[in-house]
PDB file of C-alpha atoms in Angstrom:
ATOM      1  CA  UNK A   1       0.066  -0.028  -0.079  1.00 87.00           C
ATOM      2  CA  UNK A   2       1.566   3.286  -1.026  1.00 90.00           C
ATOM      3  CA  UNK A   3       1.648   5.972   1.672  1.00 94.00           C
ATOM      4  CA  UNK A   4       2.924   9.419   1.850  1.00 96.00           C
ATOM      5  CA  UNK A   5       4.059  11.129   5.055  1.00 94.00           C
ATOM      6  CA  UNK A   6       4.740  14.944   5.090  1.00 95.00           C
ATOM      7  CA  UNK A   7       6.880  16.872   7.509  1.00 95.00           C
ATOM      8  CA  UNK A   8       8.397  20.371   7.840  1.00 96.00           C
ATOM      9  CA  UNK A   9       5.368  22.433   8.399  1.00 94.00           C
ATOM     10  CA  UNK A  10       5.229  25.212  10.825  1.00 97.00           C
ATOM     11  CA  UNK A  11       4.861  28.872  11.453  1.00 97.00           C
ATOM     12  CA  UNK A  12       7.104  31.578   9.806  1.00 98.00           C
ATOM     13  CA  UNK A  13       7.010  35.314   9.530  1.00 98.00           C
ATOM     14  CA  UNK A  14       6.428  36.798   6.106  1.00 98.00           C
ATOM     15  CA  UNK A  15       9.500  36.665   3.945  1.00 98.00           C
ATOM     16  CA  UNK A  16      10.767  33.532   5.674  1.00 98.00           C
ATOM     17  CA  UNK A  17      11.405  30.069   4.342  1.00 98.00           C
ATOM     18  CA  UNK A  18      10.337  26.494   5.094  1.00 98.00           C
ATOM     19  CA  UNK A  19      10.996  23.273   3.531  1.00 98.00           C
ATOM     20  CA  UNK A  20       8.518  20.517   3.327  1.00 98.00           C
ATOM     21  CA  UNK A  21       9.368  16.805   2.869  1.00 98.00           C
ATOM     22  CA  UNK A  22       7.291  13.922   1.743  1.00 97.00           C
ATOM     23  CA  UNK A  23       8.454  10.346   2.113  1.00 96.00           C
ATOM     24  CA  UNK A  24       6.893   7.636  -0.063  1.00 95.00           C
ATOM     25  CA  UNK A  25       6.509   4.181   1.332  1.00 92.00           C
ATOM     26  CA  UNK A  26       4.844   0.988   0.237  1.00 90.00           C
ATOM     27  CA  UNK A  27       6.727   0.802  -3.044  1.00 88.00           C
ATOM     28  CA  UNK A  28      10.397  -0.032  -4.075  1.00 83.00           C
ATOM     29  CA  UNK A  29      10.330   2.928  -6.621  1.00 84.00           C
ATOM     30  CA  UNK A  30       9.234   6.502  -7.003  1.00 86.00           C
ATOM     31  CA  UNK A  31       5.903   6.964  -8.598  1.00 89.00           C
ATOM     32  CA  UNK A  32       5.899   8.646 -11.936  1.00 91.00           C
ATOM     33  CA  UNK A  33       4.304  11.881 -10.857  1.00 96.00           C
ATOM     34  CA  UNK A  34       4.430  13.474  -7.535  1.00 97.00           C
ATOM     35  CA  UNK A  35       2.972  16.769  -6.369  1.00 97.00           C
ATOM     36  CA  UNK A  36       2.384  19.281  -3.873  1.00 98.00           C
ATOM     37  CA  UNK A  37      -1.088  20.788  -3.189  1.00 98.00           C
ATOM     38  CA  UNK A  38      -2.453  23.204  -0.674  1.00 98.00           C
ATOM     39  CA  UNK A  39      -5.754  24.089   0.656  1.00 98.00           C
ATOM     40  CA  UNK A  40      -6.726  27.124   2.774  1.00 96.00           C
ATOM     41  CA  UNK A  41     -10.085  26.962   4.811  1.00 92.00           C
ATOM     42  CA  UNK A  42     -13.045  27.859   2.408  1.00 94.00           C
ATOM     43  CA  UNK A  43     -10.787  27.470  -0.633  1.00 95.00           C
ATOM     44  CA  UNK A  44     -10.416  24.760  -3.236  1.00 95.00           C
ATOM     45  CA  UNK A  45      -7.414  22.606  -3.281  1.00 96.00           C
ATOM     46  CA  UNK A  46      -4.695  24.112  -5.496  1.00 96.00           C
ATOM     47  CA  UNK A  47      -1.888  22.337  -7.391  1.00 97.00           C
ATOM     48  CA  UNK A  48       1.410  24.229  -6.212  1.00 98.00           C
ATOM     49  CA  UNK A  49       4.130  22.147  -7.796  1.00 98.00           C
ATOM     50  CA  UNK A  50       4.468  18.829  -9.669  1.00 97.00           C
ATOM     51  CA  UNK A  51       7.583  16.671 -10.483  1.00 97.00           C
ATOM     52  CA  UNK A  52       7.861  13.987 -13.070  1.00 96.00           C
ATOM     53  CA  UNK A  53      10.292  11.833 -11.296  1.00 94.00           C
ATOM     54  CA  UNK A  54      11.925  10.211 -14.284  1.00 93.00           C
ATOM     55  CA  UNK A  55      12.905  13.362 -15.972  1.00 93.00           C
ATOM     56  CA  UNK A  56      12.771  15.870 -13.092  1.00 93.00           C
ATOM     57  CA  UNK A  57      10.510  18.116 -15.190  1.00 95.00           C
ATOM     58  CA  UNK A  58       8.656  20.501 -12.790  1.00 97.00           C
ATOM     59  CA  UNK A  59       5.567  22.433 -12.979  1.00 97.00           C
ATOM     60  CA  UNK A  60       4.703  25.603 -10.739  1.00 98.00           C
ATOM     61  CA  UNK A  61       1.598  27.488 -10.152  1.00 97.00           C
ATOM     62  CA  UNK A  62       1.884  31.159 -11.141  1.00 97.00           C
ATOM     63  CA  UNK A  63       1.220  32.066  -7.465  1.00 97.00           C
ATOM     64  CA  UNK A  64       4.536  30.418  -6.295  1.00 98.00           C
ATOM     65  CA  UNK A  65       6.710  30.617  -9.375  1.00 98.00           C
ATOM     66  CA  UNK A  66      10.204  31.995  -8.614  1.00 97.00           C
ATOM     67  CA  UNK A  67       9.588  31.389  -4.781  1.00 98.00           C
ATOM     68  CA  UNK A  68       8.961  27.770  -4.406  1.00 98.00           C
ATOM     69  CA  UNK A  69      11.214  24.814  -5.664  1.00 98.00           C
ATOM     70  CA  UNK A  70      10.314  21.091  -5.784  1.00 98.00           C
ATOM     71  CA  UNK A  71      12.936  18.508  -5.842  1.00 97.00           C
ATOM     72  CA  UNK A  72      13.529  14.806  -5.318  1.00 96.00           C
ATOM     73  CA  UNK A  73      15.893  12.265  -3.785  1.00 95.00           C
ATOM     74  CA  UNK A  74      15.082   9.019  -5.429  1.00 93.00           C
ATOM     75  CA  UNK A  75      17.293   6.982  -3.196  1.00 93.00           C
ATOM     76  CA  UNK A  76      15.294   8.230  -0.150  1.00 94.00           C
ATOM     77  CA  UNK A  77      11.898   8.018  -2.037  1.00 95.00           C
ATOM     78  CA  UNK A  78      11.468  11.569  -0.826  1.00 96.00           C
ATOM     79  CA  UNK A  79      10.359  14.833  -2.560  1.00 97.00           C
ATOM     80  CA  UNK A  80      10.873  18.298  -1.095  1.00 98.00           C
ATOM     81  CA  UNK A  81       9.153  21.706  -1.442  1.00 98.00           C
ATOM     82  CA  UNK A  82      11.454  24.581  -0.681  1.00 98.00           C
ATOM     83  CA  UNK A  83       9.356  27.574   0.146  1.00 98.00           C
ATOM     84  CA  UNK A  84      11.103  30.981   0.065  1.00 98.00           C
ATOM     85  CA  UNK A  85       9.637  34.520   0.401  1.00 98.00           C
ATOM     86  CA  UNK A  86       6.789  33.275   2.135  1.00 98.00           C
ATOM     87  CA  UNK A  87       3.579  35.461   2.257  1.00 98.00           C
ATOM     88  CA  UNK A  88       0.525  35.435   4.473  1.00 97.00           C
ATOM     89  CA  UNK A  89      -1.555  34.022   1.516  1.00 96.00           C
ATOM     90  CA  UNK A  90       0.656  31.065   1.429  1.00 98.00           C
ATOM     91  CA  UNK A  91      -0.989  30.051   4.632  1.00 98.00           C
ATOM     92  CA  UNK A  92      -2.750  26.598   4.046  1.00 98.00           C
ATOM     93  CA  UNK A  93      -2.564  22.820   4.713  1.00 98.00           C
ATOM     94  CA  UNK A  94       0.035  21.364   2.291  1.00 98.00           C
ATOM     95  CA  UNK A  95      -0.527  18.004   0.937  1.00 98.00           C
ATOM     96  CA  UNK A  96       1.828  15.651  -0.910  1.00 98.00           C
ATOM     97  CA  UNK A  97       0.330  13.437  -3.660  1.00 97.00           C
ATOM     98  CA  UNK A  98       1.308  10.670  -5.961  1.00 96.00           C
ATOM     99  CA  UNK A  99       0.290   9.164  -9.250  1.00 94.00           C
ATOM    100  CA  UNK A 100       1.617   5.903 -10.569  1.00 89.00           C
ATOM    101  CA  UNK A 101       0.952   7.120 -14.167  1.00 87.00           C
ATOM    102  CA  UNK A 102       3.506   8.955 -16.201  1.00 89.00           C
ATOM    103  CA  UNK A 103       2.806  12.421 -17.709  1.00 89.00           C
ATOM    104  CA  UNK A 104       0.400  12.529 -20.701  1.00 86.00           C
ATOM    105  CA  UNK A 105       0.872  14.836 -23.539  1.00 84.00           C
ATOM    106  CA  UNK A 106       4.083  16.379 -22.622  1.00 86.00           C
ATOM    107  CA  UNK A 107       6.924  16.347 -19.988  1.00 89.00           C
ATOM    108  CA  UNK A 108       4.915  17.792 -16.996  1.00 92.00           C
ATOM    109  CA  UNK A 109       2.716  16.076 -14.603  1.00 93.00           C
ATOM    110  CA  UNK A 110      -0.743  17.581 -14.265  1.00 92.00           C
ATOM    111  CA  UNK A 111      -1.801  19.726 -11.374  1.00 93.00           C
ATOM    112  CA  UNK A 112      -5.376  18.623 -11.141  1.00 92.00           C
ATOM    113  CA  UNK A 113      -6.254  16.956  -7.842  1.00 92.00           C
ATOM    114  CA  UNK A 114      -8.391  14.279  -9.337  1.00 92.00           C
ATOM    115  CA  UNK A 115      -5.313  12.813 -11.313  1.00 92.00           C
ATOM    116  CA  UNK A 116      -3.636  11.706  -8.112  1.00 95.00           C
ATOM    117  CA  UNK A 117      -4.409   8.374  -6.452  1.00 93.00           C
ATOM    118  CA  UNK A 118      -2.360   8.742  -3.173  1.00 96.00           C
ATOM    119  CA  UNK A 119      -2.341  11.507  -0.559  1.00 97.00           C
ATOM    120  CA  UNK A 120      -0.471  12.339   2.656  1.00 97.00           C
ATOM    121  CA  UNK A 121      -2.088  13.521   5.785  1.00 96.00           C
ATOM    122  CA  UNK A 122      -1.111  17.155   5.253  1.00 96.00           C
ATOM    123  CA  UNK A 123       1.343  19.683   6.968  1.00 97.00           C
ATOM    124  CA  UNK A 124       0.134  23.072   8.062  1.00 98.00           C
ATOM    125  CA  UNK A 125       2.113  26.063   6.995  1.00 98.00           C
ATOM    126  CA  UNK A 126       1.147  29.433   8.611  1.00 98.00           C
ATOM    127  CA  UNK A 127       2.711  32.625   7.616  1.00 98.00           C
ATOM    128  CA  UNK A 128       1.947  35.451   9.999  1.00 97.00           C
ATOM    129  CA  UNK A 129       3.734  38.410  11.766  1.00 95.00           C
TER     130      UNK A 129
END
């Protein structure tokens, strides 16, 4: 059974940084697509960043482009989300997600939540002064 466990959430002041980690268990290899989503209270779940693990190709939502970076360590079956220049509107529960299927129609993994089969429990990120 594929499971995902996030860590690294917390509280930070505006302009600060945090790094989230997501460990994949229950499989001997990385799933083809992995992603980070976030959801604030009363808001829809938003695809923040995705990574195609075979190529390393990454997608970023416009709202985080230039501030966030997704990376992977295949040996550890772990992906990371480095978040810099954090803003109050980045406050949300952040979820790691995985999909066994490779990207379709191009090098990037999709950012739609319904694509992803496996989800972590979430890590809270709060940005406040």
